[in-house]
Coordinates of C-alpha atoms in Angstrom, one line a residue:
Chain A
X1 CA 72.5 95.0 132.5
X2 CA 72.7 98.7 132.1
X3 CA 74.0 101.0 134.9
X4 CA 74.1 104.8 134.6
X5 CA 72.3 108.1 134.8
X6 CA 68.6 108.7 134.3
X7 CA 67.7 112.3 134.0
X8 CA 65.5 115.0 132.6
X9 CA 67.2 116.8 129.7
X10 CA 66.5 120.2 128.5
X11 CA 68.1 120.6 125.1
X12 CA 68.2 123.8 123.1
X13 CA 69.0 124.1 119.4
X14 CA 68.4 127.1 117.1
X15 CA 65.6 125.0 115.6
X16 CA 63.7 123.7 118.7
X17 CA 63.9 123.4 122.4
X18 CA 62.7 120.4 124.4
X19 CA 62.2 120.7 128.1
X20 CA 62.8 118.0 130.7
X21 CA 62.5 115.0 128.3
X22 CA 63.8 111.7 129.5
X23 CA 67.6 111.4 129.2
X24 CA 70.7 110.0 130.8
X25 CA 73.2 107.4 129.7
X26 CA 71.3 104.4 131.1
X27 CA 68.1 105.5 129.5
X28 CA 69.6 105.9 126.0
X29 CA 71.6 102.7 126.3
X30 CA 68.8 100.7 127.7
X31 CA 66.1 101.7 125.3
X32 CA 68.4 100.9 122.4
X33 CA 69.7 97.6 123.8
X34 CA 66.1 96.5 124.5
X35 CA 65.5 96.2 120.7
X36 CA 68.1 93.4 120.7
X37 CA 67.9 91.6 124.1
X38 CA 66.2 91.8 127.5
X39 CA 67.8 94.6 129.4
X40 CA 67.7 95.5 133.1
X41 CA 68.2 99.1 134.2
X42 CA 70.1 100.1 137.3
X43 CA 69.8 103.7 138.3
X44 CA 68.1 106.3 140.4
X45 CA 65.3 108.8 139.9
X46 CA 63.6 111.3 142.2
X47 CA 60.0 111.2 143.3
X48 CA 59.3 114.0 140.8
X49 CA 60.0 111.7 137.8
X50 CA 57.0 112.1 135.5
X51 CA 54.8 109.0 135.1
X52 CA 54.7 109.2 131.4
X53 CA 58.6 108.9 131.3
X54 CA 58.4 106.0 133.8
X55 CA 56.0 104.2 131.4
X56 CA 58.6 104.5 128.6
X57 CA 61.1 102.7 130.7
X58 CA 58.6 100.2 132.1
X59 CA 57.5 99.1 128.7
X60 CA 61.0 98.3 127.5
X61 CA 63.2 97.5 130.5
X62 CA 63.3 95.4 133.6
X63 CA 63.3 98.0 136.4
X64 CA 64.2 95.8 139.4
X65 CA 67.3 97.9 139.8
X66 CA 65.6 101.2 139.6
X67 CA 65.6 103.2 142.8
X68 CA 63.2 106.0 143.5
X69 CA 64.5 108.4 146.1
X70 CA 62.8 111.3 147.8
X71 CA 64.0 114.4 146.1
X72 CA 64.5 115.8 142.6
X73 CA 65.7 113.8 139.6
X74 CA 69.0 114.5 137.9
X75 CA 68.6 117.4 135.4
X76 CA 70.8 118.5 132.5
X77 CA 70.3 121.6 130.4
X78 CA 72.4 122.2 127.3
X79 CA 72.6 124.1 124.1
X80 CA 73.8 123.5 120.6
X81 CA 74.8 126.0 117.9
X82 CA 73.7 125.9 114.2
X83 CA 76.0 123.1 113.2
X84 CA 74.8 120.9 116.1
X85 CA 78.5 120.1 116.7
X86 CA 79.5 121.7 120.0
X87 CA 77.4 121.4 123.1
X88 CA 77.4 124.1 125.8
X89 CA 76.3 122.9 129.2
X90 CA 74.0 125.5 130.8
X91 CA 73.2 123.7 134.0
X92 CA 73.8 120.3 135.6
X93 CA 71.7 119.5 138.7
X94 CA 72.9 116.1 140.1
X95 CA 70.1 116.0 142.8
X96 CA 69.4 112.4 143.9
X97 CA 72.0 111.1 141.4
X98 CA 74.7 112.9 143.3
X99 CA 74.7 110.7 146.4
X100 CA 73.7 107.5 144.6
X101 CA 75.8 104.4 144.9
X102 CA 74.8 101.6 142.5
X103 CA 73.4 98.5 144.1
X104 CA 73.1 95.5 141.7
X105 CA 70.0 93.4 142.4
X106 CA 70.6 89.8 143.3
X107 CA 69.0 88.7 140.0
X108 CA 71.5 90.6 137.9
X109 CA 74.6 89.3 139.7
X110 CA 75.0 86.7 136.9
X111 CA 74.5 89.3 134.1
X112 CA 76.6 88.4 131.1
X113 CA 76.7 91.7 129.3
X114 CA 77.3 94.7 131.6
X115 CA 77.2 98.3 130.4
X116 CA 78.4 100.9 132.9
X117 CA 77.6 104.3 131.5
X118 CA 79.3 107.5 132.5
X119 CA 79.3 107.7 136.3
X120 CA 82.3 108.3 138.6
X121 CA 85.1 105.6 138.3
X122 CA 84.5 104.7 142.0
X123 CA 80.9 104.0 141.3
X124 CA 81.8 102.1 138.2
X125 CA 84.3 100.0 140.1
X126 CA 81.6 99.2 142.7
X127 CA 79.4 97.8 139.9
X128 CA 82.3 95.5 138.8
X129 CA 82.6 94.3 142.4
X130 CA 79.0 93.2 142.4
X131 CA 78.9 91.1 139.2
X132 CA 80.2 87.5 139.2
X133 CA 81.5 86.4 135.9
X134 CA 80.3 88.7 133.1
X135 CA 81.1 87.7 129.5
X136 CA 81.6 91.3 128.6
X137 CA 81.9 94.5 130.6
X138 CA 81.8 97.9 128.7
X139 CA 82.3 101.3 130.3
X140 CA 82.1 104.8 129.2
X141 CA 83.7 107.9 130.8
X142 CA 84.0 111.7 130.2
X143 CA 86.8 114.3 130.3
X144 CA 85.9 115.3 133.8
X145 CA 87.0 111.9 135.3
X146 CA 90.2 111.8 133.1
X147 CA 91.2 115.1 134.5
X148 CA 90.1 114.6 138.1
X149 CA 90.3 110.9 138.9
X150 CA 92.9 109.5 136.5
X151 CA 94.1 106.8 138.9
X152 CA 90.7 105.4 139.7
X153 CA 89.8 105.6 136.1
X154 CA 93.0 103.7 135.1
X155 CA 92.0 101.0 137.6
X156 CA 88.6 100.8 136.1
X157 CA 90.1 100.5 132.6
X158 CA 92.4 97.7 133.8
X159 CA 89.3 95.8 135.0
X160 CA 86.8 96.2 132.2
X161 CA 86.8 94.3 128.9
X162 CA 85.9 97.3 126.7
X163 CA 86.2 101.1 127.0
X164 CA 84.1 103.3 124.8
X165 CA 85.7 106.7 124.3
X166 CA 85.6 109.6 121.9
X167 CA 88.7 110.8 120.1
X168 CA 89.4 113.7 122.5
X169 CA 89.1 111.3 125.5
X170 CA 91.6 108.9 123.8
X171 CA 94.0 111.8 123.3
X172 CA 93.7 112.9 126.9
X173 CA 93.9 109.5 128.4
X174 CA 96.9 108.4 126.3
X175 CA 98.5 111.8 126.2
X176 CA 99.3 111.3 122.5
X177 CA 97.8 113.4 119.7
X178 CA 97.4 110.4 117.4
X179 CA 94.2 108.5 118.3
X180 CA 95.3 105.2 116.6
X181 CA 98.5 105.1 118.7
X182 CA 96.5 106.4 121.7
X183 CA 93.9 103.6 121.5
X184 CA 96.8 101.0 121.4
X185 CA 98.3 102.6 124.4
X186 CA 95.0 102.3 126.3
X187 CA 94.7 98.6 125.3
X188 CA 98.0 98.1 127.1
X189 CA 96.2 99.1 130.4
X190 CA 94.3 95.9 130.2
X191 CA 91.0 95.9 128.3
X192 CA 90.5 93.6 125.3
X193 CA 88.6 96.2 123.3
X194 CA 88.7 99.9 122.8
X195 CA 86.0 101.7 120.7
X196 CA 86.6 105.2 119.5
X197 CA 83.3 107.0 118.8
X198 CA 83.8 109.7 116.3
X199 CA 80.2 110.9 115.9
X200 CA 79.3 111.6 112.3
X201 CA 82.7 110.1 111.3
X202 CA 81.8 106.7 112.6
X203 CA 83.7 104.5 115.0
X204 CA 86.9 102.5 115.2
X205 CA 87.2 99.2 117.1
X206 CA 90.6 98.1 118.4
X207 CA 91.5 94.7 119.7
X208 CA 95.1 93.3 120.1
X209 CA 94.6 91.5 116.8
X210 CA 92.7 94.0 114.6
X211 CA 91.6 97.5 113.8
X212 CA 88.1 97.8 112.4
X213 CA 87.4 101.4 111.2
X214 CA 83.8 102.3 110.2
X215 CA 82.2 105.4 108.8
X216 CA 79.1 107.0 110.1
X217 CA 75.8 106.5 108.4
X218 CA 75.3 109.6 106.3
X219 CA 72.3 111.7 107.5
X220 CA 70.9 114.8 106.0
X221 CA 68.8 115.8 108.9
X222 CA 70.1 115.9 112.5
X223 CA 68.0 117.2 115.3
X224 CA 69.8 116.4 118.5
X225 CA 73.2 114.6 119.1
X226 CA 72.4 114.0 122.7
X227 CA 72.8 110.3 123.7
X228 CA 74.3 109.2 120.4
X229 CA 77.3 107.6 122.2
X230 CA 75.2 105.6 124.6
X231 CA 72.9 104.6 121.7
X232 CA 76.0 103.4 119.9
X233 CA 76.9 101.3 122.9
X234 CA 73.3 100.0 123.1
X235 CA 73.4 98.8 119.5
X236 CA 76.9 97.3 119.9
X237 CA 76.2 95.4 123.1
X238 CA 72.6 94.6 122.1
X239 CA 73.8 92.8 119.0
X240 CA 76.6 90.9 120.9
X241 CA 74.0 89.8 123.5
X242 CA 71.5 88.6 121.0
X243 CA 74.2 86.7 119.1
X244 CA 75.7 85.4 122.3
X245 CA 79.3 85.5 121.1
X246 CA 82.1 88.0 120.9
X247 CA 83.9 86.5 117.9
X248 CA 85.7 88.9 115.6
X249 CA 82.9 88.7 113.0
X250 CA 80.2 89.4 115.6
X251 CA 82.2 92.3 117.1
X252 CA 82.5 93.9 113.6
X253 CA 78.7 93.5 113.0
X254 CA 78.1 95.0 116.4
X255 CA 80.1 98.1 115.7
X256 CA 78.0 98.6 112.6
X257 CA 74.8 98.2 114.6
X258 CA 76.2 100.7 117.0
X259 CA 76.6 103.2 114.1
X260 CA 73.1 102.4 112.9
X261 CA 71.5 103.0 116.3
X262 CA 73.5 106.2 116.8
X263 CA 72.2 107.4 113.5
X264 CA 68.6 106.8 114.6
X265 CA 69.3 108.6 117.9
X266 CA 70.3 111.9 116.3
X267 CA 67.4 112.1 113.9
X268 CA 65.0 113.2 116.7
X269 CA 65.3 114.9 120.1
X270 CA 66.1 112.7 123.0
X271 CA 64.8 109.1 122.7
X272 CA 61.9 110.2 120.5
X273 CA 63.0 108.2 117.5
X274 CA 63.0 105.0 119.4
X275 CA 59.4 105.2 120.5
X276 CA 58.2 104.4 117.0
X277 CA 61.3 102.6 115.6
X278 CA 60.9 98.9 114.6
X279 CA 63.3 96.1 114.3
X280 CA 62.6 96.0 110.6
X281 CA 63.8 99.6 110.2
X282 CA 67.0 98.7 112.1
X283 CA 67.8 95.7 110.0
X284 CA 66.9 97.6 106.8
X285 CA 69.3 100.4 107.7
X286 CA 72.0 97.9 108.6
X287 CA 71.6 96.3 105.2
X288 CA 71.5 99.7 103.4
X289 CA 74.7 100.7 105.2
X290 CA 76.4 97.5 104.2
X291 CA 75.5 98.0 100.5
X292 CA 76.5 101.7 100.8
X293 CA 80.1 101.1 102.0
X294 CA 80.8 98.0 99.9
X295 CA 83.3 98.1 97.1
Chain Y
X1 CA 96.6 115.9 82.5
X2 CA 97.4 117.7 85.7
X3 CA 97.2 121.5 86.0
X4 CA 98.1 123.4 89.1
X5 CA 100.8 124.9 91.3
X6 CA 104.4 123.8 91.6
X7 CA 106.2 125.3 94.5
X8 CA 108.9 125.2 97.1
X9 CA 107.4 124.3 100.5
X10 CA 108.8 125.1 103.9
X11 CA 106.9 123.0 106.4
X12 CA 107.5 123.3 110.1
X13 CA 106.2 120.8 112.7
X14 CA 107.2 120.5 116.3
X15 CA 109.2 117.4 115.2
X16 CA 111.0 118.5 112.1
X17 CA 111.3 121.4 109.7
X18 CA 111.9 120.9 105.9
X19 CA 113.0 123.9 103.8
X20 CA 112.0 124.5 100.2
X21 CA 111.1 120.9 99.3
X22 CA 109.1 120.3 96.2
X23 CA 105.4 121.0 96.7
X24 CA 102.3 122.4 95.0
X25 CA 99.0 120.8 94.0
X26 CA 100.1 119.7 90.5
X27 CA 103.3 118.2 92.0
X28 CA 101.5 116.0 94.5
X29 CA 98.7 115.0 92.2
X30 CA 101.1 114.3 89.3
X31 CA 103.6 112.2 91.2
X32 CA 100.8 110.1 92.6
X33 CA 98.8 109.7 89.4
X34 CA 102.0 108.7 87.6
X35 CA 101.9 105.4 89.5
X36 CA 98.7 104.5 87.7
X37 CA 98.9 106.2 84.3
X38 CA 101.0 108.5 82.1
X39 CA 100.5 112.0 83.4
X40 CA 101.4 115.3 81.8
X41 CA 102.1 118.3 84.0
X42 CA 101.0 121.8 83.2
X43 CA 102.5 124.5 85.5
X44 CA 105.1 127.2 86.0
X45 CA 108.4 127.4 87.8
X46 CA 111.0 130.1 88.2
X47 CA 114.5 129.9 86.9
X48 CA 115.6 129.3 90.5
X49 CA 113.9 125.9 90.6
X50 CA 116.5 123.4 91.9
X51 CA 117.7 120.8 89.4
X52 CA 117.3 117.9 91.9
X53 CA 113.6 118.8 92.2
X54 CA 113.2 119.0 88.4
X55 CA 114.7 115.6 88.1
X56 CA 112.0 114.2 90.4
X57 CA 109.4 115.6 88.0
X58 CA 111.2 114.6 84.8
X59 CA 111.5 111.0 85.9
X60 CA 107.7 110.6 86.5
X61 CA 105.9 113.1 84.4
X62 CA 105.6 114.4 80.8
X63 CA 106.8 118.0 81.1
X64 CA 105.7 119.4 77.8
X65 CA 103.4 121.8 79.6
X66 CA 105.9 123.0 82.2
X67 CA 106.9 126.6 81.7
X68 CA 110.1 128.0 83.2
X69 CA 109.8 131.7 83.7
X70 CA 112.5 134.2 84.6
X71 CA 112.0 134.9 88.3
X72 CA 111.4 133.1 91.5
X73 CA 109.3 129.9 92.0
X74 CA 106.1 130.0 94.1
X75 CA 106.9 129.5 97.7
X76 CA 104.8 128.4 100.6
X77 CA 105.8 128.5 104.3
X78 CA 103.5 126.9 106.9
X79 CA 103.5 125.5 110.4
X80 CA 101.6 122.7 112.2
X81 CA 101.0 122.2 115.9
X82 CA 101.5 119.0 117.9
X83 CA 98.4 117.3 116.6
X84 CA 99.3 118.1 113.0
X85 CA 95.7 119.1 112.6
X86 CA 95.7 122.8 112.0
X87 CA 98.0 124.5 109.5
X88 CA 99.1 128.1 110.0
X89 CA 100.3 129.9 106.9
X90 CA 103.5 131.9 107.6
X91 CA 104.2 133.2 104.2
X92 CA 102.9 132.8 100.6
X93 CA 105.0 134.1 97.8
X94 CA 103.2 133.7 94.5
X95 CA 106.2 134.9 92.4
X96 CA 106.0 133.6 88.8
X97 CA 102.9 131.6 89.6
X98 CA 101.1 134.9 90.3
X99 CA 100.8 136.1 86.7
X100 CA 100.7 132.6 85.1
X101 CA 97.9 131.7 82.8
X102 CA 97.7 128.0 82.0
X103 CA 98.4 127.2 78.3
X104 CA 97.5 123.6 77.4
X105 CA 100.0 122.1 74.9
X106 CA 98.5 120.9 71.6
X107 CA 99.3 117.3 72.5
X108 CA 97.1 117.4 75.7
X109 CA 94.0 119.0 74.0
X110 CA 92.5 115.5 73.7
X111 CA 93.4 114.5 77.3
X112 CA 90.7 112.2 78.7
X113 CA 91.3 112.8 82.4
X114 CA 91.9 116.3 83.5
X115 CA 92.7 117.4 87.0
X116 CA 92.7 121.1 87.7
X117 CA 94.2 121.7 91.2
X118 CA 93.7 124.8 93.3
X119 CA 94.3 127.8 91.1
X120 CA 91.9 130.8 90.6
X121 CA 88.5 129.9 89.1
X122 CA 89.3 132.1 86.1
X123 CA 92.4 130.1 85.4
X124 CA 90.6 126.9 85.9
X125 CA 87.9 127.9 83.4
X126 CA 90.6 128.8 80.9
X127 CA 91.9 125.2 81.2
X128 CA 88.4 123.9 80.5
X129 CA 88.2 126.1 77.4
X130 CA 91.4 124.5 76.0
X131 CA 90.4 120.8 76.3
X132 CA 88.2 119.2 73.7
X133 CA 86.1 116.3 75.0
X134 CA 87.5 115.0 78.2
X135 CA 86.0 111.9 79.8
X136 CA 86.4 113.3 83.3
X137 CA 87.3 116.7 84.6
X138 CA 88.1 117.1 88.3
X139 CA 88.7 120.4 90.1
X140 CA 89.8 121.4 93.6
X141 CA 89.4 124.8 95.2
X142 CA 90.0 126.6 98.6
X143 CA 88.1 128.8 100.9
X144 CA 89.7 131.9 99.5
X145 CA 87.9 131.5 96.1
X146 CA 84.6 130.6 97.8
X147 CA 84.8 133.9 99.7
X148 CA 86.2 136.1 97.0
X149 CA 85.1 134.7 93.6
X150 CA 81.9 132.8 94.3
X151 CA 80.3 133.6 90.9
X152 CA 83.3 132.4 88.9
X153 CA 83.7 129.4 91.1
X154 CA 80.0 128.5 90.6
X155 CA 80.5 128.7 86.9
X156 CA 83.5 126.4 87.2
X157 CA 81.5 123.9 89.3
X158 CA 78.7 123.9 86.7
X159 CA 81.2 123.0 84.0
X160 CA 83.4 120.3 85.6
X161 CA 82.4 116.7 86.1
X162 CA 83.7 116.4 89.7
X163 CA 84.6 118.8 92.5
X164 CA 86.9 117.7 95.3
X165 CA 86.2 119.6 98.5
X166 CA 86.8 119.4 102.2
X167 CA 83.9 119.5 104.7
X168 CA 84.4 123.2 105.6
X169 CA 84.4 124.1 101.9
X170 CA 81.2 122.1 101.4
X171 CA 79.6 124.0 104.3
X172 CA 80.7 127.4 102.9
X173 CA 79.8 126.7 99.3
X174 CA 76.3 125.3 100.1
X175 CA 75.7 127.5 103.1
X176 CA 74.3 124.6 105.1
X177 CA 75.9 123.1 108.2
X178 CA 75.2 119.5 107.2
X179 CA 77.8 118.3 104.7
X180 CA 75.6 115.5 103.3
X181 CA 72.8 117.9 102.4
X182 CA 75.5 120.4 101.4
X183 CA 77.1 118.0 98.9
X184 CA 73.7 117.3 97.3
X185 CA 73.1 121.0 97.0
X186 CA 76.4 121.4 95.1
X187 CA 75.5 118.4 92.8
X188 CA 72.5 120.5 91.7
X189 CA 74.9 123.1 90.4
X190 CA 75.9 120.7 87.6
X191 CA 78.7 118.2 88.4
X192 CA 78.1 114.5 88.3
X193 CA 80.4 113.8 91.2
X194 CA 81.3 115.5 94.5
X195 CA 84.0 114.1 96.8
X196 CA 84.2 115.3 100.3
X197 CA 87.7 114.8 101.7
X198 CA 87.7 114.5 105.4
X199 CA 91.4 113.9 106.1
X200 CA 91.9 111.1 108.7
X201 CA 88.2 110.5 108.6
X202 CA 88.2 109.4 105.0
X203 CA 86.1 110.6 102.1
X204 CA 82.6 110.5 100.8
X205 CA 81.7 110.2 97.1
X206 CA 78.3 111.6 96.0
X207 CA 76.6 111.0 92.7
X208 CA 72.9 111.5 91.8
X209 CA 72.4 107.8 92.4
X210 CA 74.6 106.9 95.4
X211 CA 76.6 108.0 98.4
X212 CA 79.8 106.1 99.1
X213 CA 81.3 106.9 102.5
X214 CA 84.8 105.6 103.3
X215 CA 86.9 105.8 106.4
X216 CA 90.5 106.9 106.4
X217 CA 93.3 104.3 106.5
X218 CA 94.4 104.3 110.2
X219 CA 97.9 105.5 110.7
X220 CA 99.9 105.7 113.9
X221 CA 102.6 108.0 112.5
X222 CA 101.9 111.1 110.6
X223 CA 104.7 113.4 109.6
X224 CA 103.1 116.0 107.4
X225 CA 99.6 116.4 106.1
X226 CA 100.7 118.7 103.2
X227 CA 99.4 117.6 99.8
X228 CA 97.2 114.8 101.1
X229 CA 94.1 116.1 99.3
X230 CA 95.9 116.3 95.9
X231 CA 97.4 112.9 96.5
X232 CA 93.9 111.6 97.2
X233 CA 92.8 113.1 93.9
X234 CA 95.9 111.5 92.2
X235 CA 95.0 108.1 93.4
X236 CA 91.3 108.6 92.6
X237 CA 91.9 109.8 89.0
X238 CA 94.9 107.5 88.5
X239 CA 92.8 104.4 89.1
X240 CA 90.0 105.7 86.9
X241 CA 92.5 106.4 84.1
X242 CA 94.1 103.0 84.3
X243 CA 90.8 101.2 84.3
X244 CA 89.5 103.4 81.5
X245 CA 85.9 103.6 82.9
X246 CA 83.9 105.6 85.3
X247 CA 81.4 102.9 86.3
X248 CA 80.0 102.9 89.9
X249 CA 82.2 100.0 90.7
X250 CA 85.4 101.7 89.4
X251 CA 84.5 105.0 91.1
X252 CA 84.2 103.2 94.4
X253 CA 87.5 101.5 94.0
X254 CA 89.0 104.8 93.0
X255 CA 87.9 106.6 96.2
X256 CA 89.6 103.8 98.1
X257 CA 92.8 104.3 96.1
X258 CA 92.5 108.0 96.9
X259 CA 92.4 107.2 100.6
X260 CA 95.4 104.8 100.2
X261 CA 97.5 107.4 98.4
X262 CA 96.5 110.1 100.9
X263 CA 97.7 107.8 103.7
X264 CA 101.1 107.3 102.0
X265 CA 101.4 111.0 101.5
X266 CA 101.2 112.0 105.2
X267 CA 103.6 109.3 106.4
X268 CA 106.6 111.5 105.3
X269 CA 107.3 115.1 104.6
X270 CA 106.3 116.5 101.2
X271 CA 106.5 113.9 98.4
X272 CA 109.3 111.9 100.2
X273 CA 107.2 108.8 100.6
X274 CA 106.6 108.5 96.9
X275 CA 110.2 108.5 95.9
X276 CA 110.6 104.9 97.2
X277 CA 107.0 103.7 97.0
X278 CA 106.3 100.7 94.8
X279 CA 103.1 99.7 93.0
X280 CA 103.2 96.5 95.1
X281 CA 103.0 98.5 98.3
X282 CA 100.0 100.4 96.9
X283 CA 98.1 97.3 96.0
X284 CA 99.0 95.7 99.3
X285 CA 97.7 98.6 101.3
X286 CA 94.5 98.6 99.1
X287 CA 93.9 94.9 99.9
X288 CA 94.8 95.4 103.6
X289 CA 92.2 98.3 103.8
X290 CA 89.6 96.2 102.0
X291 CA 90.1 93.4 104.6
X292 CA 90.2 95.8 107.4
X293 CA 86.8 97.5 106.7
X294 CA 84.9 94.3 105.7
X295 CA 82.2 92.9 107.9

């Protein structure tokens, strides 16, 4: 199950601008996870949500949990510079997403793999309250919640199995400049797993027993980093769900699938790359990565 | 053979300041390489160079190529902030290093493995002119030379076998924001190997046939990043020299030894960590790294 934002993204780079394409954490995660396992989407859109975008979701995801509300869909407008490294937010319009409180459909109450993308910690906690006995819950957050709702976020962290964070978020949350030490500090809050997403530099998985550092899949052409983190999570959880276990071995493979799916994500704008991607291409890149990093 | 600067470093962090400890590119490289193979140092010091520092070099390196000049030794004073990420140079005193031109002793003319640390491209080219038929020449540079002596640096790059660069240097040299594409562009200038050093994020080796990305060895405690790049190069070339080949397999192992030696370097100030380090600790960390990243 995949809970989070669904929006219309306008993304501007020096090379191209796309206007109101389908975006949002739940969208990226869900489309990626759907390659690996059946995925149900829980989110909200306005009645202005374009039909063509809806079809993209319908074809790939169970939409029992999708609420259509009277009003405008969440919109996000941002800009990247030449190196596609730093994003500047131009406009965030929460619209119907602003007052939304996630309601988990009865049929998902037994969901085993639960991803809670970046929404407020209160809403994230409400999701946890509605699921019975999940095998693995994974949550994401952003700087905004670390700064403004640290207590609620800490409660969330103590209740999920896995937090997915970038290095800056680890530093802020742990209040230590070293991310390795920082991740260990966050593990002490309760979760069994911490994943640090480092963009082009890969990701590091932490459990109480191991550290698994990985490098990013090297890419010569990057069009748009939007959604890469949620796509990472989609590959990570997707692989765990299809394998049906969370052994150390499967967790390691899952982090690599996360890197692989993140690398596909940034090759094209928005979810574009996934509309033509095949499972064969995914497995082939996984194997190529494995050969590439072996020594 | 190891050519480069030898200096007295003052390094200030919020946690500790060390004053006039032994530093310089040739020092870091040589001390690390000496764990793997006999290494000859070519450099210059002033007559004020402390005896205790000289003993550190004497015990580990062949000093036939060390010149002692009347005057003061090269000094470098720099400062790091809390995250130990960004260095601010407070003072650079070239002193006797300023007018030095490397003279390669007769006995090193046949050196097989030649490292030319960061000195001006003209001086680096002069080193290449004095070696007969090296198996592998590796050079380092800094932003200053890319900005101010691009032509001479390009000539150097076309004549060495391997350039070791950080990601910013790759971007500046190649004038492309993507470091993967940038490294491939630099390969076209002539060298067979490019290594991008990415600090805590590891390193990537490029040849015309392969890309070998590696992650950094995860460390919870970092005291001083000074010299990590030269220590990386020392581990890399040291392993190649002891193996005596530059096959794809050995090159990959060598990059990992580079990461391992870089990780030891930053654990203590200056060369401190290497004064007590054993070959057993090196091999043990190499094996630990190998297990850590496997999947």
